[in-house]
Amino acid sequence: MKRKLPGVILAGVLAVTLLAGCGSAVGTTATEGEKQVKEESGEIAKDETPTEDSGQEEPQGGGKIGVAMPTKDLQRWNQDGTNMEAELKEAGYEVDLQYASNDIATQVSQIENMINSGCELLVIASIDGDSLGTVLEMAKEKEIPVIAYDRLIMNSDAVSYYATFDNYMVGSKQGEYIKTQLNLDASDGPFNIELVTGDPGDNNARYFFGGAMDVLQPYIDSGKLVVKSGQTDFETVATANWASEASQARMDAIISANYADGTKLDAVLCSNDSTALGVVNSLEANYTGDWPIITGQDCDIANVKNMIDGKQAMSIFKDTRTLATKVVEMVDAIMQGSEAPVNDTTTYDNGTGVIPSYLCEPVFADKDNYVELLIDSGYYTEDQLK
Ligand code: BGC
């Protein structure tokens, strides 16, 4: 196995691979010897499946990959972990998959163990993007490349790559959905809206919120959208750990102070599904007016059921199978001494410089398209949504 130092990788990715969508997997079927010849001749290309010996099914990876996930509490991370483990194994790698119960110290010690037990590459979905600097120093010393998975790891120059869904686009799509559903350009309004975003330690949350607010802010400024609670800045509308209980408690207070007299709440921007669940619980207990438009993200089963029942208007669908496939493709490229495919080298500066990224495209799901997106694609069975 040939690996390059992160710095060398960074230099190498100046030749950015612009790829559409996110579904192309590398089916590495060349033998180790062939791989080496191709590496040396510079012939190995990121998206190229070697055609010779294409009937050969034997996995050709090798080495141990550490996969650190934040928590089992949320459906999506279970899917991410399961998909990553299965795909890495299929590609011939040994996998050390760990979940950290949303506890930063646990995640740090899991990563330390991965480094000390011979993992040759780390894929990390951080709990707190700012808390891994010290442990990743160890990774860097041992020349272990790091891929930040879904969430960017901040202020560490040990991060080689970042793979995620386009976080800003997630927020834009949520904002656009509210704009379209309330027909903001053509209606007089005013409409009442409340805002709920995610954990301040998760770098994604600022992108989600920023993307949505870039759409909604002009309508707030013009008075067409009114945030009756007055709570609009990121820190105030953030939700620690993305916890449903926290968003529920905050919404309870907002409803009793602003909507208990029958004032209509027209929309709640929720950055993801766990926060949306808390908001729905709160509204069911406290709110008697017409049901608002509620956004979400992840298409978790409970939320898709709420969508079918009309309790949540939309969710963003981020197909975790697609992200896993892309990350395994990146792992494979790095482990072979090549550069990983990226399609963005400008957006994600983690404080030490821009991290070359691969951004998958999110789409919105609602009552009208969920069957095609979620059932026909095999993501869920019909029974799971009953
Ligand atoms: C992910 C979301 C998820 C949230 C809470 C974010 O970093 O991008 O998909 O809903 O964390 O786990």
GROMACS .gro file of C-alpha atoms and ligand atoms in nm:
model
  398
    1MET     CA    1   0.000   0.000   0.000
    2LYS     CA    2   0.132   0.341  -0.090
    3ARG     CA    3   0.008   0.644   0.093
    4LYS     CA    4   0.076   1.009   0.050
    5LEU     CA    5   0.108   1.265   0.323
    6PRO     CA    6  -0.194   1.496   0.347
    7GLY     CA    7   0.015   1.785   0.218
    8VAL     CA    8   0.108   1.591  -0.091
    9ILE     CA    9  -0.251   1.491  -0.142
   10LEU     CA   10  -0.358   1.853  -0.112
   11ALA     CA   11  -0.110   1.954  -0.376
   12GLY     CA   12  -0.223   1.671  -0.597
   13VAL     CA   13  -0.587   1.759  -0.594
   14LEU     CA   14  -0.531   2.081  -0.779
   15ALA     CA   15  -0.646   1.875  -1.073
   16VAL     CA   16  -1.000   1.863  -0.948
   17THR     CA   17  -1.227   1.594  -1.071
   18LEU     CA   18  -1.564   1.743  -1.143
   19LEU     CA   19  -1.811   1.465  -1.123
   20ALA     CA   20  -2.184   1.490  -1.154
   21GLY     CA   21  -2.397   1.328  -0.888
   22CYS     CA   22  -2.245   1.089  -0.644
   23GLY     CA   23  -2.329   0.740  -0.745
   24SER     CA   24  -2.025   0.621  -0.934
   25ALA     CA   25  -1.834   0.353  -0.750
   26VAL     CA   26  -1.492   0.227  -0.831
   27GLY     CA   27  -1.503  -0.143  -0.880
   28THR     CA   28  -1.138  -0.221  -0.821
   29THR     CA   29  -1.072  -0.552  -0.980
   30ALA     CA   30  -0.709  -0.523  -1.081
   31THR     CA   31  -0.455  -0.738  -0.902
   32GLU     CA   32  -0.209  -0.578  -0.658
   33GLY     CA   33   0.070  -0.603  -0.915
   34GLU     CA   34  -0.142  -0.443  -1.184
   35LYS     CA   35  -0.242  -0.168  -0.944
   36GLN     CA   36   0.119  -0.093  -0.872
   37VAL     CA   37   0.212  -0.077  -1.239
   38LYS     CA   38  -0.079   0.157  -1.302
   39GLU     CA   39   0.009   0.371  -1.001
   40GLU     CA   40   0.363   0.405  -1.118
   41SER     CA   41   0.262   0.491  -1.470
   42GLY     CA   42   0.002   0.734  -1.334
   43GLU     CA   43  -0.262   0.537  -1.516
   44ILE     CA   44  -0.499   0.476  -1.227
   45ALA     CA   45  -0.789   0.710  -1.261
   46LYS     CA   46  -1.040   0.779  -0.990
   47ASP     CA   47  -1.353   0.685  -1.171
   48GLU     CA   48  -1.212   0.423  -1.396
   49THR     CA   49  -1.300   0.062  -1.354
   50PRO     CA   50  -1.023  -0.150  -1.500
   51THR     CA   51  -1.170  -0.347  -1.785
   52GLU     CA   52  -0.925  -0.635  -1.787
   53ASP     CA   53  -1.020  -0.919  -1.557
   54SER     CA   54  -1.353  -0.750  -1.497
   55GLY     CA   55  -1.506  -1.091  -1.426
   56GLN     CA   56  -1.283  -1.124  -1.122
   57GLU     CA   57  -1.490  -1.072  -0.806
   58GLU     CA   58  -1.213  -1.101  -0.548
   59PRO     CA   59  -1.184  -0.789  -0.331
   60GLN     CA   60  -0.849  -0.621  -0.375
   61GLY     CA   61  -0.831  -0.376  -0.085
   62GLY     CA   62  -0.626  -0.450   0.220
   63GLY     CA   63  -0.545  -0.290   0.549
   64LYS     CA   64  -0.758  -0.178   0.841
   65ILE     CA   65  -0.983   0.127   0.818
   66GLY     CA   66  -1.117   0.298   1.131
   67VAL     CA   67  -1.469   0.436   1.102
   68ALA     CA   68  -1.576   0.666   1.388
   69MET     CA   69  -1.946   0.756   1.405
   70PRO     CA   70  -2.101   0.999   1.655
   71THR     CA   71  -2.403   0.815   1.792
   72LYS     CA   72  -2.643   0.528   1.746
   73ASP     CA   73  -2.930   0.748   1.865
   74LEU     CA   74  -3.009   0.879   1.521
   75GLN     CA   75  -3.115   0.644   1.246
   76ARG     CA   76  -2.892   0.803   0.985
   77TRP     CA   77  -2.561   0.728   1.161
   78ASN     CA   78  -2.657   0.363   1.200
   79GLN     CA   79  -2.719   0.349   0.828
   80ASP     CA   80  -2.397   0.535   0.752
   81GLY     CA   81  -2.195   0.296   0.970
   82THR     CA   82  -2.359  -0.016   0.834
   83ASN     CA   83  -2.316   0.094   0.473
   84MET     CA   84  -1.954   0.196   0.524
   85GLU     CA   85  -1.867  -0.129   0.697
   86ALA     CA   86  -2.032  -0.344   0.432
   87GLU     CA   87  -1.881  -0.157   0.140
   88LEU     CA   88  -1.532  -0.143   0.288
   89LYS     CA   89  -1.540  -0.514   0.363
   90GLU     CA   90  -1.658  -0.585   0.014
   91ALA     CA   91  -1.361  -0.385  -0.115
   92GLY     CA   92  -1.133  -0.610   0.090
   93TYR     CA   93  -1.063  -0.395   0.396
   94GLU     CA   94  -1.079  -0.484   0.761
   95VAL     CA   95  -1.306  -0.238   0.945
   96ASP     CA   96  -1.301  -0.101   1.300
   97LEU     CA   97  -1.643   0.069   1.332
   98GLN     CA   98  -1.713   0.261   1.653
   99TYR     CA   99  -2.002   0.471   1.784
  100ALA     CA  100  -1.939   0.723   2.062
  101SER     CA  101  -2.283   0.790   2.218
  102ASN     CA  102  -2.242   1.160   2.136
  103ASP     CA  103  -1.965   1.176   2.398
  104ILE     CA  104  -1.657   1.366   2.284
  105ALA     CA  105  -1.413   1.195   2.523
  106THR     CA  106  -1.536   0.855   2.407
  107GLN     CA  107  -1.484   0.948   2.044
  108VAL     CA  108  -1.134   1.076   2.115
  109SER     CA  109  -1.035   0.753   2.289
  110GLN     CA  110  -1.190   0.542   2.014
  111ILE     CA  111  -0.982   0.726   1.757
  112GLU     CA  112  -0.671   0.686   1.974
  113ASN     CA  113  -0.734   0.311   1.984
  114MET     CA  114  -0.781   0.301   1.609
  115ILE     CA  115  -0.446   0.472   1.561
  116ASN     CA  116  -0.270   0.243   1.808
  117SER     CA  117  -0.426  -0.075   1.677
  118GLY     CA  118  -0.296  -0.038   1.323
  119CYS     CA  119  -0.572   0.143   1.132
  120GLU     CA  120  -0.417   0.279   0.815
  121LEU     CA  121  -0.684   0.535   0.737
  122LEU     CA  122  -0.954   0.701   0.945
  123VAL     CA  123  -1.304   0.800   0.839
  124ILE     CA  124  -1.452   1.025   1.107
  125ALA     CA  125  -1.797   1.176   1.155
  126SER     CA  126  -1.712   1.402   1.446
  127ILE     CA  127  -1.935   1.486   1.741
  128ASP     CA  128  -1.772   1.823   1.790
  129GLY     CA  129  -1.569   1.945   1.495
  130ASP     CA  130  -1.329   2.134   1.720
  131SER     CA  131  -1.234   1.860   1.962
  132LEU     CA  132  -1.020   1.624   1.762
  133GLY     CA  133  -0.710   1.836   1.698
  134THR     CA  134  -0.490   1.668   1.958
  135VAL     CA  135  -0.576   1.308   1.877
  136LEU     CA  136  -0.538   1.376   1.506
  137GLU     CA  137  -0.184   1.504   1.570
  138MET     CA  138  -0.108   1.140   1.649
  139ALA     CA  139  -0.263   1.033   1.321
  140LYS     CA  140  -0.056   1.285   1.134
  141GLU     CA  141   0.265   1.172   1.303
  142LYS     CA  142   0.191   0.819   1.190
  143GLU     CA  143   0.099   0.941   0.840
  144ILE     CA  144  -0.254   0.808   0.873
  145PRO     CA  145  -0.483   0.993   0.633
  146VAL     CA  146  -0.814   1.122   0.766
  147ILE     CA  147  -1.139   1.166   0.577
  148ALA     CA  148  -1.392   1.388   0.755
  149TYR     CA  149  -1.725   1.216   0.699
  150ASP     CA  150  -2.035   1.435   0.664
  151ARG     CA  151  -1.910   1.684   0.928
  152LEU     CA  152  -1.594   1.884   0.878
  153ILE     CA  153  -1.323   1.847   1.144
  154MET     CA  154  -1.206   2.196   1.231
  155ASN     CA  155  -0.863   2.342   1.304
  156SER     CA  156  -0.664   2.031   1.227
  157ASP     CA  157  -0.417   1.999   0.943
  158ALA     CA  158  -0.439   1.621   0.971
  159VAL     CA  159  -0.759   1.618   0.765
  160SER     CA  160  -0.689   1.504   0.410
  161TYR     CA  161  -1.037   1.510   0.259
  162TYR     CA  162  -1.399   1.588   0.336
  163ALA     CA  163  -1.699   1.401   0.198
  164THR     CA  164  -2.050   1.521   0.259
  165PHE     CA  165  -2.375   1.629   0.106
  166ASP     CA  166  -2.378   1.992   0.001
  167ASN     CA  167  -2.472   2.140   0.337
  168TYR     CA  168  -2.550   2.488   0.213
  169MET     CA  169  -2.776   2.337  -0.053
  170VAL     CA  170  -2.962   2.143   0.217
  171GLY     CA  171  -3.051   2.472   0.386
  172SER     CA  172  -3.134   2.646   0.058
  173LYS     CA  173  -3.375   2.369  -0.032
  174GLN     CA  174  -3.548   2.396   0.304
  175GLY     CA  175  -3.578   2.773   0.265
  176GLU     CA  176  -3.698   2.742  -0.093
  177TYR     CA  177  -3.959   2.489   0.013
  178ILE     CA  178  -4.105   2.731   0.267
  179LYS     CA  179  -4.088   3.015   0.015
  180THR     CA  180  -4.276   2.810  -0.246
  181GLN     CA  181  -4.535   2.666  -0.010
  182LEU     CA  182  -4.622   3.006   0.138
  183ASN     CA  183  -4.602   3.155  -0.208
  184LEU     CA  184  -4.403   3.438  -0.057
  185ASP     CA  185  -4.351   3.635  -0.376
  186ALA     CA  186  -4.718   3.647  -0.470
  187SER     CA  187  -4.892   3.660  -0.131
  188ASP     CA  188  -4.931   3.960   0.094
  189GLY     CA  189  -4.862   3.783   0.420
  190PRO     CA  190  -4.748   3.843   0.679
  191PHE     CA  191  -4.672   3.485   0.780
  192ASN     CA  192  -4.540   3.373   1.114
  193ILE     CA  193  -4.232   3.155   1.118
  194GLU     CA  194  -4.003   3.011   1.386
  195LEU     CA  195  -3.648   2.887   1.337
  196VAL     CA  196  -3.477   2.578   1.477
  197THR     CA  197  -3.128   2.469   1.382
  198GLY     CA  198  -2.869   2.219   1.504
  199ASP     CA  199  -2.573   2.174   1.733
  200PRO     CA  200  -2.331   2.468   1.746
  201GLY     CA  201  -2.035   2.225   1.761
  202ASP     CA  202  -2.138   2.076   1.427
  203ASN     CA  203  -1.994   2.288   1.148
  204ASN     CA  204  -2.276   2.171   0.920
  205ALA     CA  205  -2.539   2.346   1.128
  206ARG     CA  206  -2.412   2.690   1.026
  207TYR     CA  207  -2.424   2.594   0.661
  208PHE     CA  208  -2.777   2.453   0.689
  209PHE     CA  209  -2.897   2.761   0.872
  210GLY     CA  210  -2.707   2.998   0.645
  211GLY     CA  211  -2.845   2.835   0.329
  212ALA     CA  212  -3.201   2.860   0.456
  213MET     CA  213  -3.165   3.214   0.588
  214ASP     CA  214  -3.019   3.338   0.261
  215VAL     CA  215  -3.357   3.251   0.112
  216LEU     CA  216  -3.578   3.362   0.403
  217GLN     CA  217  -3.400   3.669   0.541
  218PRO     CA  218  -3.516   3.910   0.266
  219TYR     CA  219  -3.878   3.823   0.350
  220ILE     CA  220  -3.811   3.873   0.721
  221ASP     CA  221  -3.651   4.208   0.639
  222SER     CA  222  -3.950   4.314   0.433
  223GLY     CA  223  -4.194   4.206   0.705
  224LYS     CA  224  -4.360   3.934   0.497
  225LEU     CA  225  -4.221   3.674   0.734
  226VAL     CA  226  -4.244   3.747   1.104
  227VAL     CA  227  -4.050   3.561   1.372
  228LYS     CA  228  -4.283   3.632   1.664
  229SER     CA  229  -4.045   3.495   1.925
  230GLY     CA  230  -3.780   3.736   1.801
  231GLN     CA  231  -3.532   3.445   1.810
  232THR     CA  232  -3.332   3.463   1.490
  233ASP     CA  233  -2.960   3.446   1.561
  234PHE     CA  234  -2.778   3.116   1.519
  235GLU     CA  235  -2.677   3.071   1.883
  236THR     CA  236  -3.031   3.127   2.007
  237VAL     CA  237  -3.200   2.895   1.759
  238ALA     CA  238  -2.931   2.623   1.790
  239THR     CA  239  -3.020   2.286   1.944
  240ALA     CA  240  -2.756   2.117   2.161
  241ASN     CA  241  -2.674   1.771   2.026
  242TRP     CA  242  -2.959   1.806   1.778
  243ALA     CA  243  -3.176   1.661   2.055
  244SER     CA  244  -3.551   1.631   2.000
  245GLU     CA  245  -3.609   1.696   2.371
  246ALA     CA  246  -3.426   2.029   2.345
  247SER     CA  247  -3.614   2.152   2.038
  248GLN     CA  248  -3.940   2.039   2.198
  249ALA     CA  249  -3.868   2.233   2.517
  250ARG     CA  250  -3.774   2.545   2.322
  251MET     CA  251  -4.086   2.521   2.108
  252ASP     CA  252  -4.302   2.471   2.420
  253ALA     CA  253  -4.177   2.805   2.550
  254ILE     CA  254  -4.221   2.978   2.214
  255ILE     CA  255  -4.578   2.852   2.174
  256SER     CA  256  -4.687   2.951   2.521
  257ALA     CA  257  -4.537   3.299   2.488
  258ASN     CA  258  -4.650   3.375   2.131
  259TYR     CA  259  -4.912   3.140   1.992
  260ALA     CA  260  -5.124   3.028   2.287
  261ASP     CA  261  -5.387   3.294   2.204
  262GLY     CA  262  -5.470   3.129   1.871
  263THR     CA  263  -5.215   3.323   1.665
  264LYS     CA  264  -5.135   3.116   1.360
  265LEU     CA  265  -4.789   2.969   1.315
  266ASP     CA  266  -4.734   2.927   0.941
  267ALA     CA  267  -4.396   2.762   0.921
  268VAL     CA  268  -4.114   2.619   1.131
  269LEU     CA  269  -3.774   2.591   0.971
  270CYS     CA  270  -3.617   2.282   1.127
  271SER     CA  271  -3.267   2.200   1.008
  272ASN     CA  272  -3.309   1.824   1.051
  273ASP     CA  273  -3.550   1.547   1.140
  274SER     CA  274  -3.461   1.504   1.508
  275THR     CA  275  -3.533   1.872   1.574
  276ALA     CA  276  -3.851   1.846   1.364
  277LEU     CA  277  -3.972   1.556   1.579
  278GLY     CA  278  -3.936   1.770   1.890
  279VAL     CA  279  -4.127   2.054   1.727
  280VAL     CA  280  -4.410   1.823   1.618
  281ASN     CA  281  -4.434   1.680   1.970
  282SER     CA  282  -4.455   2.028   2.114
  283LEU     CA  283  -4.718   2.145   1.867
  284GLU     CA  284  -4.929   1.836   1.926
  285ALA     CA  285  -4.929   1.910   2.298
  286ASN     CA  286  -4.963   2.288   2.292
  287TYR     CA  287  -5.082   2.433   1.965
  288THR     CA  288  -5.440   2.444   1.844
  289GLY     CA  289  -5.420   2.646   1.522
  290ASP     CA  290  -5.378   2.533   1.160
  291TRP     CA  291  -5.079   2.310   1.119
  292PRO     CA  292  -4.760   2.487   1.000
  293ILE     CA  293  -4.519   2.382   0.726
  294ILE     CA  294  -4.233   2.202   0.900
  295THR     CA  295  -3.906   2.118   0.727
  296GLY     CA  296  -3.652   1.848   0.811
  297GLN     CA  297  -3.353   1.655   0.689
  298ASP     CA  298  -3.252   1.287   0.669
  299CYS     CA  299  -3.584   1.122   0.584
  300ASP     CA  300  -3.573   0.918   0.904
  301ILE     CA  301  -3.855   0.664   0.921
  302ALA     CA  302  -4.045   0.842   1.201
  303ASN     CA  303  -4.033   1.164   1.000
  304VAL     CA  304  -4.140   1.007   0.673
  305LYS     CA  305  -4.437   0.863   0.862
  306ASN     CA  306  -4.509   1.214   0.988
  307MET     CA  307  -4.482   1.337   0.630
  308ILE     CA  308  -4.736   1.082   0.517
  309ASP     CA  309  -4.961   1.189   0.807
  310GLY     CA  310  -4.926   1.558   0.715
  311LYS     CA  311  -4.734   1.650   1.032
  312GLN     CA  312  -4.406   1.732   0.860
  313ALA     CA  313  -4.416   1.888   0.516
  314MET     CA  314  -4.077   1.784   0.381
  315SER     CA  315  -3.742   1.638   0.459
  316ILE     CA  316  -3.413   1.648   0.275
  317PHE     CA  317  -3.313   1.308   0.140
  318LYS     CA  318  -2.943   1.236   0.170
  319ASP     CA  319  -2.899   0.884   0.041
  320THR     CA  320  -2.647   0.740   0.286
  321ARG     CA  321  -2.570   0.457   0.041
  322THR     CA  322  -2.440   0.713  -0.204
  323LEU     CA  323  -2.215   0.884   0.048
  324ALA     CA  324  -2.074   0.551   0.168
  325THR     CA  325  -1.998   0.445  -0.189
  326LYS     CA  326  -1.822   0.772  -0.257
  327VAL     CA  327  -1.615   0.751   0.063
  328VAL     CA  328  -1.511   0.394  -0.009
  329GLU     CA  329  -1.401   0.513  -0.352
  330MET     CA  330  -1.193   0.783  -0.179
  331VAL     CA  331  -1.047   0.532   0.067
  332ASP     CA  332  -0.952   0.301  -0.215
  333ALA     CA  333  -0.780   0.578  -0.408
  334ILE     CA  334  -0.581   0.696  -0.105
  335MET     CA  335  -0.482   0.343  -0.005
  336GLN     CA  336  -0.346   0.292  -0.354
  337GLY     CA  337  -0.141   0.608  -0.332
  338SER     CA  338  -0.366   0.804  -0.566
  339GLU     CA  339  -0.565   1.119  -0.512
  340ALA     CA  340  -0.922   1.085  -0.404
  341PRO     CA  341  -1.195   1.223  -0.630
  342VAL     CA  342  -1.317   1.567  -0.521
  343ASN     CA  343  -1.551   1.821  -0.676
  344ASP     CA  344  -1.503   2.122  -0.449
  345THR     CA  345  -1.175   2.289  -0.353
  346THR     CA  346  -1.304   2.626  -0.239
  347THR     CA  347  -1.585   2.597   0.012
  348TYR     CA  348  -1.468   2.415   0.323
  349ASP     CA  349  -1.184   2.588   0.504
  350ASN     CA  350  -1.135   2.416   0.839
  351GLY     CA  351  -0.913   2.689   0.980
  352THR     CA  352  -0.592   2.537   0.844
  353GLY     CA  353  -0.685   2.581   0.479
  354VAL     CA  354  -0.943   2.452   0.236
  355ILE     CA  355  -1.006   2.080   0.262
  356PRO     CA  356  -1.062   1.916  -0.076
  357SER     CA  357  -1.418   1.792  -0.067
  358TYR     CA  358  -1.664   1.575  -0.244
  359LEU     CA  359  -2.014   1.715  -0.214
  360CYS     CA  360  -2.305   1.489  -0.297
  361GLU     CA  361  -2.631   1.647  -0.401
  362PRO     CA  362  -2.925   1.643  -0.161
  363VAL     CA  363  -3.285   1.641  -0.283
  364PHE     CA  364  -3.607   1.726  -0.106
  365ALA     CA  365  -3.870   1.467  -0.032
  366ASP     CA  366  -4.233   1.532   0.042
  367LYS     CA  367  -4.567   1.358   0.025
  368ASP     CA  368  -4.570   1.378  -0.354
  369ASN     CA  369  -4.235   1.222  -0.436
  370TYR     CA  370  -4.140   1.003  -0.139
  371VAL     CA  371  -4.262   0.681  -0.300
  372GLU     CA  372  -4.031   0.721  -0.595
  373LEU     CA  373  -3.737   0.851  -0.389
  374LEU     CA  374  -3.755   0.626  -0.089
  375ILE     CA  375  -3.948   0.313  -0.178
  376ASP     CA  376  -3.886   0.261  -0.548
  377SER     CA  377  -3.515   0.322  -0.491
  378GLY     CA  378  -3.509   0.044  -0.231
  379TYR     CA  379  -3.409   0.279   0.053
  380TYR     CA  380  -3.711   0.170   0.257
  381THR     CA  381  -3.974  -0.095   0.211
  382GLU     CA  382  -4.338   0.005   0.212
  383ASP     CA  383  -4.382  -0.189   0.538
  384GLN     CA  384  -4.118   0.016   0.717
  385LEU     CA  385  -4.325   0.328   0.658
  386LYS     CA  386  -4.654   0.185   0.786
  387BGC     C1  387  -2.593   1.578   0.960
  387BGC     C2  388  -2.743   1.562   0.954
  387BGC     C3  389  -2.795   1.513   1.088
  387BGC     C4  390  -2.738   1.595   1.203
  387BGC     C5  391  -2.774   1.534   1.337
  387BGC     C6  392  -2.555   1.665   1.076
  387BGC     O1  393  -2.418   1.683   1.081
  387BGC     O2  394  -2.545   1.631   0.838
  387BGC     O3  395  -2.776   1.474   0.851
  387BGC     O4  396  -2.933   1.522   1.092
  387BGC     O5  397  -2.600   1.603   1.194
  387BGC     O6  398  -2.715   1.412   1.357
   0.00000   0.00000   0.00000
